[in-house]
mmCIF file of C-alpha atoms and ligand atoms in Angstrom:
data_model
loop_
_atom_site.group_PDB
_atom_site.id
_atom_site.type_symbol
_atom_site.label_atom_id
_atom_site.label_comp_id
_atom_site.label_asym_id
_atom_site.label_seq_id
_atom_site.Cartn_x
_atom_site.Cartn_y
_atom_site.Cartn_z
ATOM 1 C CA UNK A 1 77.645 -11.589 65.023
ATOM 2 C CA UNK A 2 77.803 -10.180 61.958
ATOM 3 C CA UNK A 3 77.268 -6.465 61.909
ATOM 4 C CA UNK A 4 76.830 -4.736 58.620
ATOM 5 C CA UNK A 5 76.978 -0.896 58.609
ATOM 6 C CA UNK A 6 74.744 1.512 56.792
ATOM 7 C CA UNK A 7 77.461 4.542 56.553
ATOM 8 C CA UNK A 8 81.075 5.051 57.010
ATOM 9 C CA UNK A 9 80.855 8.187 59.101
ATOM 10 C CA UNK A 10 80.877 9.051 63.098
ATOM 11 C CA UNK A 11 78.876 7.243 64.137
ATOM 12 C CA UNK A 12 79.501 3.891 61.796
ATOM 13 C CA UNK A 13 83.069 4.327 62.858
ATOM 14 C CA UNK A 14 82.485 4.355 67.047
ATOM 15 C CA UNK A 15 80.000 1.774 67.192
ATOM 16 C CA UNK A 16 81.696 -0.587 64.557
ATOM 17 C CA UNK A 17 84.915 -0.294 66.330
ATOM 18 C CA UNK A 18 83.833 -1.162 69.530
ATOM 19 C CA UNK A 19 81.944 -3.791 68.256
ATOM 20 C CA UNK A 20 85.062 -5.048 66.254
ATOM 21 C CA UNK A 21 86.956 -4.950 69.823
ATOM 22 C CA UNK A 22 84.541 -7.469 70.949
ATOM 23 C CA UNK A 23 84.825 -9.494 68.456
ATOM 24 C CA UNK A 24 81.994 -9.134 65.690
ATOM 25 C CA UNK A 25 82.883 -9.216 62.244
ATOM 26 C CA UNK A 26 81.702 -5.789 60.921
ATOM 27 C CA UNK A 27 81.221 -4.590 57.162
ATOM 28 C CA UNK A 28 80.734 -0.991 56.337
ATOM 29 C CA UNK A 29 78.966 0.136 53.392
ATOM 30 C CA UNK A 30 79.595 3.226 51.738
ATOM 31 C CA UNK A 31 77.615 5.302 48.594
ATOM 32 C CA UNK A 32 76.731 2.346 46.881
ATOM 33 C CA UNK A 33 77.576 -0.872 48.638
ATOM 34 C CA UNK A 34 74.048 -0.865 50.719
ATOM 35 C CA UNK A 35 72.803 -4.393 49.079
ATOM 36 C CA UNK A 36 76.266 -6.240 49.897
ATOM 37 C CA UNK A 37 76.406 -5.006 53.144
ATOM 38 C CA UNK A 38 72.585 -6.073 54.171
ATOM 39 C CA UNK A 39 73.105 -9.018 52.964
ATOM 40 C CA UNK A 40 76.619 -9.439 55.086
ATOM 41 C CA UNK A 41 74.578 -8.818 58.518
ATOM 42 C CA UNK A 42 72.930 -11.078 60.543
ATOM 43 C CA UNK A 43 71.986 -7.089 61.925
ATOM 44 C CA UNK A 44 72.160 -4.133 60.058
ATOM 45 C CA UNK A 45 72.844 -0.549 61.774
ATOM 46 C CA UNK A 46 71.695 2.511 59.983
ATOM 47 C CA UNK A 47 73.986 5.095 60.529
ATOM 48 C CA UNK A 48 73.550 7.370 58.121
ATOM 49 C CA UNK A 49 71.386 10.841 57.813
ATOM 50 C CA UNK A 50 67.638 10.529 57.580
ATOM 51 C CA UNK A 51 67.113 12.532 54.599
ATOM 52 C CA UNK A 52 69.339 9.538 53.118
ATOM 53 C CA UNK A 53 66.961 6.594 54.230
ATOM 54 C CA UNK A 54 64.752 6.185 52.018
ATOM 55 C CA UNK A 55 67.101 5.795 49.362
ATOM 56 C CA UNK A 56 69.374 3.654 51.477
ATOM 57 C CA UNK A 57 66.215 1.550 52.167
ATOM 58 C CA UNK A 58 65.347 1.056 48.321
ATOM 59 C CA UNK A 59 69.096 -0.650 48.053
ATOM 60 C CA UNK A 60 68.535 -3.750 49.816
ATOM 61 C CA UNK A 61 65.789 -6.520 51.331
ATOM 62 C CA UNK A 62 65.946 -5.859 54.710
ATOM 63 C CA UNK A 63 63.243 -8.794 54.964
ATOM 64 C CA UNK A 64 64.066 -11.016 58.375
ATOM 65 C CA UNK A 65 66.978 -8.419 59.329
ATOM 66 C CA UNK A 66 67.647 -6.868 62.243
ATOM 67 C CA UNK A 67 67.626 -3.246 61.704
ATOM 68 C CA UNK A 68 69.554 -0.835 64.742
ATOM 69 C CA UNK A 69 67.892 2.515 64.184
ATOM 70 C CA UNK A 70 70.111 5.427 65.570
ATOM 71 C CA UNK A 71 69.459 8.462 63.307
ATOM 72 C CA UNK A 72 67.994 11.696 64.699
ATOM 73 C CA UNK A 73 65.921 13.927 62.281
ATOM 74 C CA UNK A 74 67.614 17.189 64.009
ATOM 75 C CA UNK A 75 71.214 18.777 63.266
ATOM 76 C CA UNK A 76 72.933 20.036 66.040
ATOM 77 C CA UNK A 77 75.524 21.282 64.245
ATOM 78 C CA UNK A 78 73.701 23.035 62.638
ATOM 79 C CA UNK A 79 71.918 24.820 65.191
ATOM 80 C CA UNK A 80 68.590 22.755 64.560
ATOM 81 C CA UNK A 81 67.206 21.081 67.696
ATOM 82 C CA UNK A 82 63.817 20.596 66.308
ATOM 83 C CA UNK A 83 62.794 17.459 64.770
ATOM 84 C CA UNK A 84 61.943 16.917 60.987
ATOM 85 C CA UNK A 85 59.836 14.246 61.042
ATOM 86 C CA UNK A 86 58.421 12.778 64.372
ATOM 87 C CA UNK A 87 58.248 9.075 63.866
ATOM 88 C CA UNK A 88 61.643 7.424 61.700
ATOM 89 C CA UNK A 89 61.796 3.997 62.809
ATOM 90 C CA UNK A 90 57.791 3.845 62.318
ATOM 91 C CA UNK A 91 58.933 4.436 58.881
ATOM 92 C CA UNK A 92 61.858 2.464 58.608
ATOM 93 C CA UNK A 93 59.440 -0.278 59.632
ATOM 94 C CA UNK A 94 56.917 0.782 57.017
ATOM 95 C CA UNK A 95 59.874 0.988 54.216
ATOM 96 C CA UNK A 96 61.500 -1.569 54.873
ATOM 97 C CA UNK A 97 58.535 -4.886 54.682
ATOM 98 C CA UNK A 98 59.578 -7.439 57.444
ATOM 99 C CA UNK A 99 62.338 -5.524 59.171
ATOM 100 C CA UNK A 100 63.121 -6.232 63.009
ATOM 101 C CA UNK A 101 63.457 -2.541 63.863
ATOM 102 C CA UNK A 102 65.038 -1.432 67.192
ATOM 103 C CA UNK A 103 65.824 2.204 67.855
ATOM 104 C CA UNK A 104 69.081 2.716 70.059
ATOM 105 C CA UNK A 105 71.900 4.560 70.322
ATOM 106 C CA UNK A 106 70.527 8.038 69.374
ATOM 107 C CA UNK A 107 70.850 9.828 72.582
ATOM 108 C CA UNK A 108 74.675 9.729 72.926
ATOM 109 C CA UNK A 109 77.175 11.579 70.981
ATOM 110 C CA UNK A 110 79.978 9.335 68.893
ATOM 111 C CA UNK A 111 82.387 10.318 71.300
ATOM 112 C CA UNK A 112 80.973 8.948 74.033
ATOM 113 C CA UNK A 113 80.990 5.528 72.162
ATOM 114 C CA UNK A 114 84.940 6.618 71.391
ATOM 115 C CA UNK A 115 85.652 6.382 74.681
ATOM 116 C CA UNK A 116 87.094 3.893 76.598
ATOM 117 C CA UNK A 117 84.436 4.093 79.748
ATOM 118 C CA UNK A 118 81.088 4.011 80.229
ATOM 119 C CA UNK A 119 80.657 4.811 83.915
ATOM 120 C CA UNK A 120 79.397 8.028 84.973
ATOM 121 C CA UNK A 121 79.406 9.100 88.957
ATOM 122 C CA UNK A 122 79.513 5.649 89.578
ATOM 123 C CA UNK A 123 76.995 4.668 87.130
ATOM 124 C CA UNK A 124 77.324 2.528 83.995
ATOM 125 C CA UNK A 125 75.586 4.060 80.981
ATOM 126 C CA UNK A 126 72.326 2.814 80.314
ATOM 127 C CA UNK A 127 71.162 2.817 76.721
ATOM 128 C CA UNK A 128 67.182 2.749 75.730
ATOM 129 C CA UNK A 129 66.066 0.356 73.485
ATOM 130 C CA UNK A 130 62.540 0.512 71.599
ATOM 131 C CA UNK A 131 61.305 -2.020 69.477
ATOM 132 C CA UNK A 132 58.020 -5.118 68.849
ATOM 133 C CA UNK A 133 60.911 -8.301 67.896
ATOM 134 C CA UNK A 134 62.131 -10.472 71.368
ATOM 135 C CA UNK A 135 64.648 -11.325 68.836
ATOM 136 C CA UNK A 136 65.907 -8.554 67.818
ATOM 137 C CA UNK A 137 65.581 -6.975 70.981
ATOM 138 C CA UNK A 138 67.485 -9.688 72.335
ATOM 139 C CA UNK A 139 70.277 -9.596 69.627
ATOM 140 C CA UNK A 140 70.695 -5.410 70.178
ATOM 141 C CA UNK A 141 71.126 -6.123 74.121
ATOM 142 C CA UNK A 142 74.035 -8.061 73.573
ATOM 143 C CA UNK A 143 75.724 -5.583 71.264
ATOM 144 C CA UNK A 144 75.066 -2.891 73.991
ATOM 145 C CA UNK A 145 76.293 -4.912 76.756
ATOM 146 C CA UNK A 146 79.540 -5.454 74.017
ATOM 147 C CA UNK A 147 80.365 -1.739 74.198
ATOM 148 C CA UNK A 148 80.199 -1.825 78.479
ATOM 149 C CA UNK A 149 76.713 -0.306 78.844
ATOM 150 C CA UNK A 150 73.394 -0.888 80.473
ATOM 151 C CA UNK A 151 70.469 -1.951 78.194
ATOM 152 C CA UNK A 152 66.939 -0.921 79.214
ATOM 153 C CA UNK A 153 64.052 -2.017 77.346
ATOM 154 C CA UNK A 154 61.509 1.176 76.707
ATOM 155 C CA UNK A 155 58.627 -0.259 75.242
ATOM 156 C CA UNK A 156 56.985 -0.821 71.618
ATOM 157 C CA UNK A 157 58.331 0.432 68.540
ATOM 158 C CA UNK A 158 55.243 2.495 68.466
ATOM 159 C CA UNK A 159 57.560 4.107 71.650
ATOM 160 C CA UNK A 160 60.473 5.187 69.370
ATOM 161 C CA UNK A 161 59.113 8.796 68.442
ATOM 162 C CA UNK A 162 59.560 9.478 72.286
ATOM 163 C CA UNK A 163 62.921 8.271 72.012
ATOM 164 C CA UNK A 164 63.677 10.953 69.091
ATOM 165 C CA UNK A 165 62.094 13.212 70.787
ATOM 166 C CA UNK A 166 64.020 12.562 73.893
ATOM 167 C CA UNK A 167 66.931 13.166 71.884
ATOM 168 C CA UNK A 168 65.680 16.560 70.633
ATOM 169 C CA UNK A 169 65.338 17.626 73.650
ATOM 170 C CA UNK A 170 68.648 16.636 75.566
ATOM 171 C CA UNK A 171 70.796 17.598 72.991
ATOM 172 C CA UNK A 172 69.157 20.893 72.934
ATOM 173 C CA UNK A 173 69.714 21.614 76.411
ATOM 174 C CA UNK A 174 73.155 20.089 76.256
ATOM 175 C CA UNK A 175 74.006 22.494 73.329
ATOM 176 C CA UNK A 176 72.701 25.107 75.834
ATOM 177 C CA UNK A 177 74.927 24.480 78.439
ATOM 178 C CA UNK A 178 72.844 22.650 80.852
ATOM 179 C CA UNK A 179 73.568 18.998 82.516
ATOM 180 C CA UNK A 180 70.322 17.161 81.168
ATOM 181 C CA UNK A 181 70.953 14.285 83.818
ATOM 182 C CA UNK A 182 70.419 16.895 86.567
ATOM 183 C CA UNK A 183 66.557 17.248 85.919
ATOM 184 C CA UNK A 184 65.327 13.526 86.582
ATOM 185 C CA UNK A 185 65.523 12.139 90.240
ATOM 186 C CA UNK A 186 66.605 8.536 90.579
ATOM 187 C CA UNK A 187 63.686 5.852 90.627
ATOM 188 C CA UNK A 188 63.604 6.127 94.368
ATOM 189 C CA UNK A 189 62.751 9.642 94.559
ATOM 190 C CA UNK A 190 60.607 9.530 91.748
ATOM 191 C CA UNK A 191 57.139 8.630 93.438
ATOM 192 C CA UNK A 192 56.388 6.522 89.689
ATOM 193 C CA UNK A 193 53.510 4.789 91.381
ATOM 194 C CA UNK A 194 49.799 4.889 90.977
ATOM 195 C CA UNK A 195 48.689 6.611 93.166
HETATM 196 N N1 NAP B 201 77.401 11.914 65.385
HETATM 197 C C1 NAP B 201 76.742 11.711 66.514
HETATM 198 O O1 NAP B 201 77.235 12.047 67.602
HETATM 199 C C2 NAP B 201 75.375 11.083 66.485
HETATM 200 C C3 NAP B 201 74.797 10.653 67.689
HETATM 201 C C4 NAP B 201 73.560 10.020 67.669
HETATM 202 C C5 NAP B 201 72.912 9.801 66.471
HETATM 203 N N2 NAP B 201 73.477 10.251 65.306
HETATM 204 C C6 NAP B 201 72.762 9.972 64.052
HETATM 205 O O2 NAP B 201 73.498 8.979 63.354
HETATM 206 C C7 NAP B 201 73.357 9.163 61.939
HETATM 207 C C8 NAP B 201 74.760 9.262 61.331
HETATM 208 O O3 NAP B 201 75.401 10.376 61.910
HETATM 209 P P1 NAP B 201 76.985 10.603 61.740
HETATM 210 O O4 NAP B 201 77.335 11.666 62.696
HETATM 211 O O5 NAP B 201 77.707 9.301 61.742
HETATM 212 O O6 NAP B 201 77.028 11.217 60.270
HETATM 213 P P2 NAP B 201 78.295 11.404 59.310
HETATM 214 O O7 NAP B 201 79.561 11.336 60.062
HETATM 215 O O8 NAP B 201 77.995 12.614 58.491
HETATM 216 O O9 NAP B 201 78.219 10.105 58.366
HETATM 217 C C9 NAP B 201 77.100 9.883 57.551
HETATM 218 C C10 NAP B 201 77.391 8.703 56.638
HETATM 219 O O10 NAP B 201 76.214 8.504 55.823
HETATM 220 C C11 NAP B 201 76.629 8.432 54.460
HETATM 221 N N3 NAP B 201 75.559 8.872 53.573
HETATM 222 C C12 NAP B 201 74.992 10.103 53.490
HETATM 223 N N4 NAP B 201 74.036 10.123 52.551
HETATM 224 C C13 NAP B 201 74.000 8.868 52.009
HETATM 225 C C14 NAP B 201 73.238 8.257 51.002
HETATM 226 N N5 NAP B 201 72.285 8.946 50.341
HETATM 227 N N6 NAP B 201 73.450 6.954 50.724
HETATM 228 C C15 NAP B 201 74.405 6.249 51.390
HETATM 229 N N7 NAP B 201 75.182 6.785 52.366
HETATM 230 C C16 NAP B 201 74.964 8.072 52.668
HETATM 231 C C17 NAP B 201 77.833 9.354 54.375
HETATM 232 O O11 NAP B 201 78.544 9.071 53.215
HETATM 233 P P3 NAP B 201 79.432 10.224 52.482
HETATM 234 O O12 NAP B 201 80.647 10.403 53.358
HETATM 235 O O13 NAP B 201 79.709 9.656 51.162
HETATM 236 O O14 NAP B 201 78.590 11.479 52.450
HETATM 237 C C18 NAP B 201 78.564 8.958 55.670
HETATM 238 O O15 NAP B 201 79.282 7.761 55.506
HETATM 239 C C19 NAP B 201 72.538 10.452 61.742
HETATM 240 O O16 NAP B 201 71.195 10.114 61.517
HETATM 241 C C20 NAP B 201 72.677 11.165 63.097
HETATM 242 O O17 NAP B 201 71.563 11.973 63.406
HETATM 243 C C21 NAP B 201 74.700 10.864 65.283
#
């Protein structure tokens, strides 16, 4: 595939590489190169801040396109764990007329895309995918399985916002000290039936 890259930053950089190691031809656009580099992709990942999209998404027809959607509208490193905005991709979708929107890749840090492993306590990394296009669904499930994790589909774009919120929330408690994985049981314990 070819990937074109919204960005040039963390996140660009650990995706695109592992992407590159399996073989996709990748293009990253920096300040300025956003209409060359939509036009490269047969899928375009934003990877840049959110306060930056809507200008990012006035650079280029993103008509057809897939569109990966991994920002988060909090900074961490900043000490902010609360959302700005609750819905981006909604809006992405909204600003960008005919874009196949998918939202992944925004609960995991960079590094964890850095690294060479994706199994944790015996379980491969699963990565939560939200988004209305089989296409483009099918298209982002590929480039997850590409970078040796687990794709899960998680519903509707309309799902997204849970998905950022998610996010929020993890992060927060990671940042707090505390193993976010250790407050879900697995499926089998968790009694998700009708009752
Ligand atoms: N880092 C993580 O672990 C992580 C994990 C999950 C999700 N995310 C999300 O991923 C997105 C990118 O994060 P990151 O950590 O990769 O950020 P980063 O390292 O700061 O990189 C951001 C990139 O966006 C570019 N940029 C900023 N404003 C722009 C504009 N107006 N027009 C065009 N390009 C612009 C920057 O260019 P300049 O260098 O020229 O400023 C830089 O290349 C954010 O939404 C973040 O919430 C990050």
């Amino acid at each position: 595939m070819r990937i074109g890259i919204i960005g040039a930053g963390q996140m660009a950089r650990a995706l695109g590489n592992g992407w590159a190691a399996a073989g996709h031809e990748i293009r990253y656009g920096k300040r300025g190169e956003t209409r060359e580099t939509v036009e490269f992709g047969d899928v375009t990942l934003l990877a840049v801040p959110v306060s930056a999209l809507t200008e990012v998404l006035g650079q280029g027809s993103f008509d057809g396109k897939t569109v990966i959607d991994c920002t988060n509208a909090f900074e961490p490193d900043s000490g902010s764990m609360v959302l700005a905005e609750d819905a981006v991709a909604e809006r992405i979708a909204n600003e960008a007329p005919g874009a196949r929107v998918v939202k992944a890749f925004n609960l995991c840090a960079a590094e964890v895309w850095e690294a060479s492993e994706r199994v944790f306590e015996g379980r491969r990394l699963a990565v939560p995918l939200c988004g209305d296009d089989a296409e483009a669904l099918a298209q982002v499930e590929e480039l997850v399985h590409d970078l040796k994790a687990e794709p899960v589909r998680a519903g509707g774009l309309n799902r997204a916002r849970y998905l950022e919120a998610m996010s929020a929330f993890v992060v927060g408690m990671w940042f707090a000290g505390a193993d976010a994985r250790a407050v879900l049981p697995p499926l089998e314990a968790a009694f998700a039936v009708e009752d």
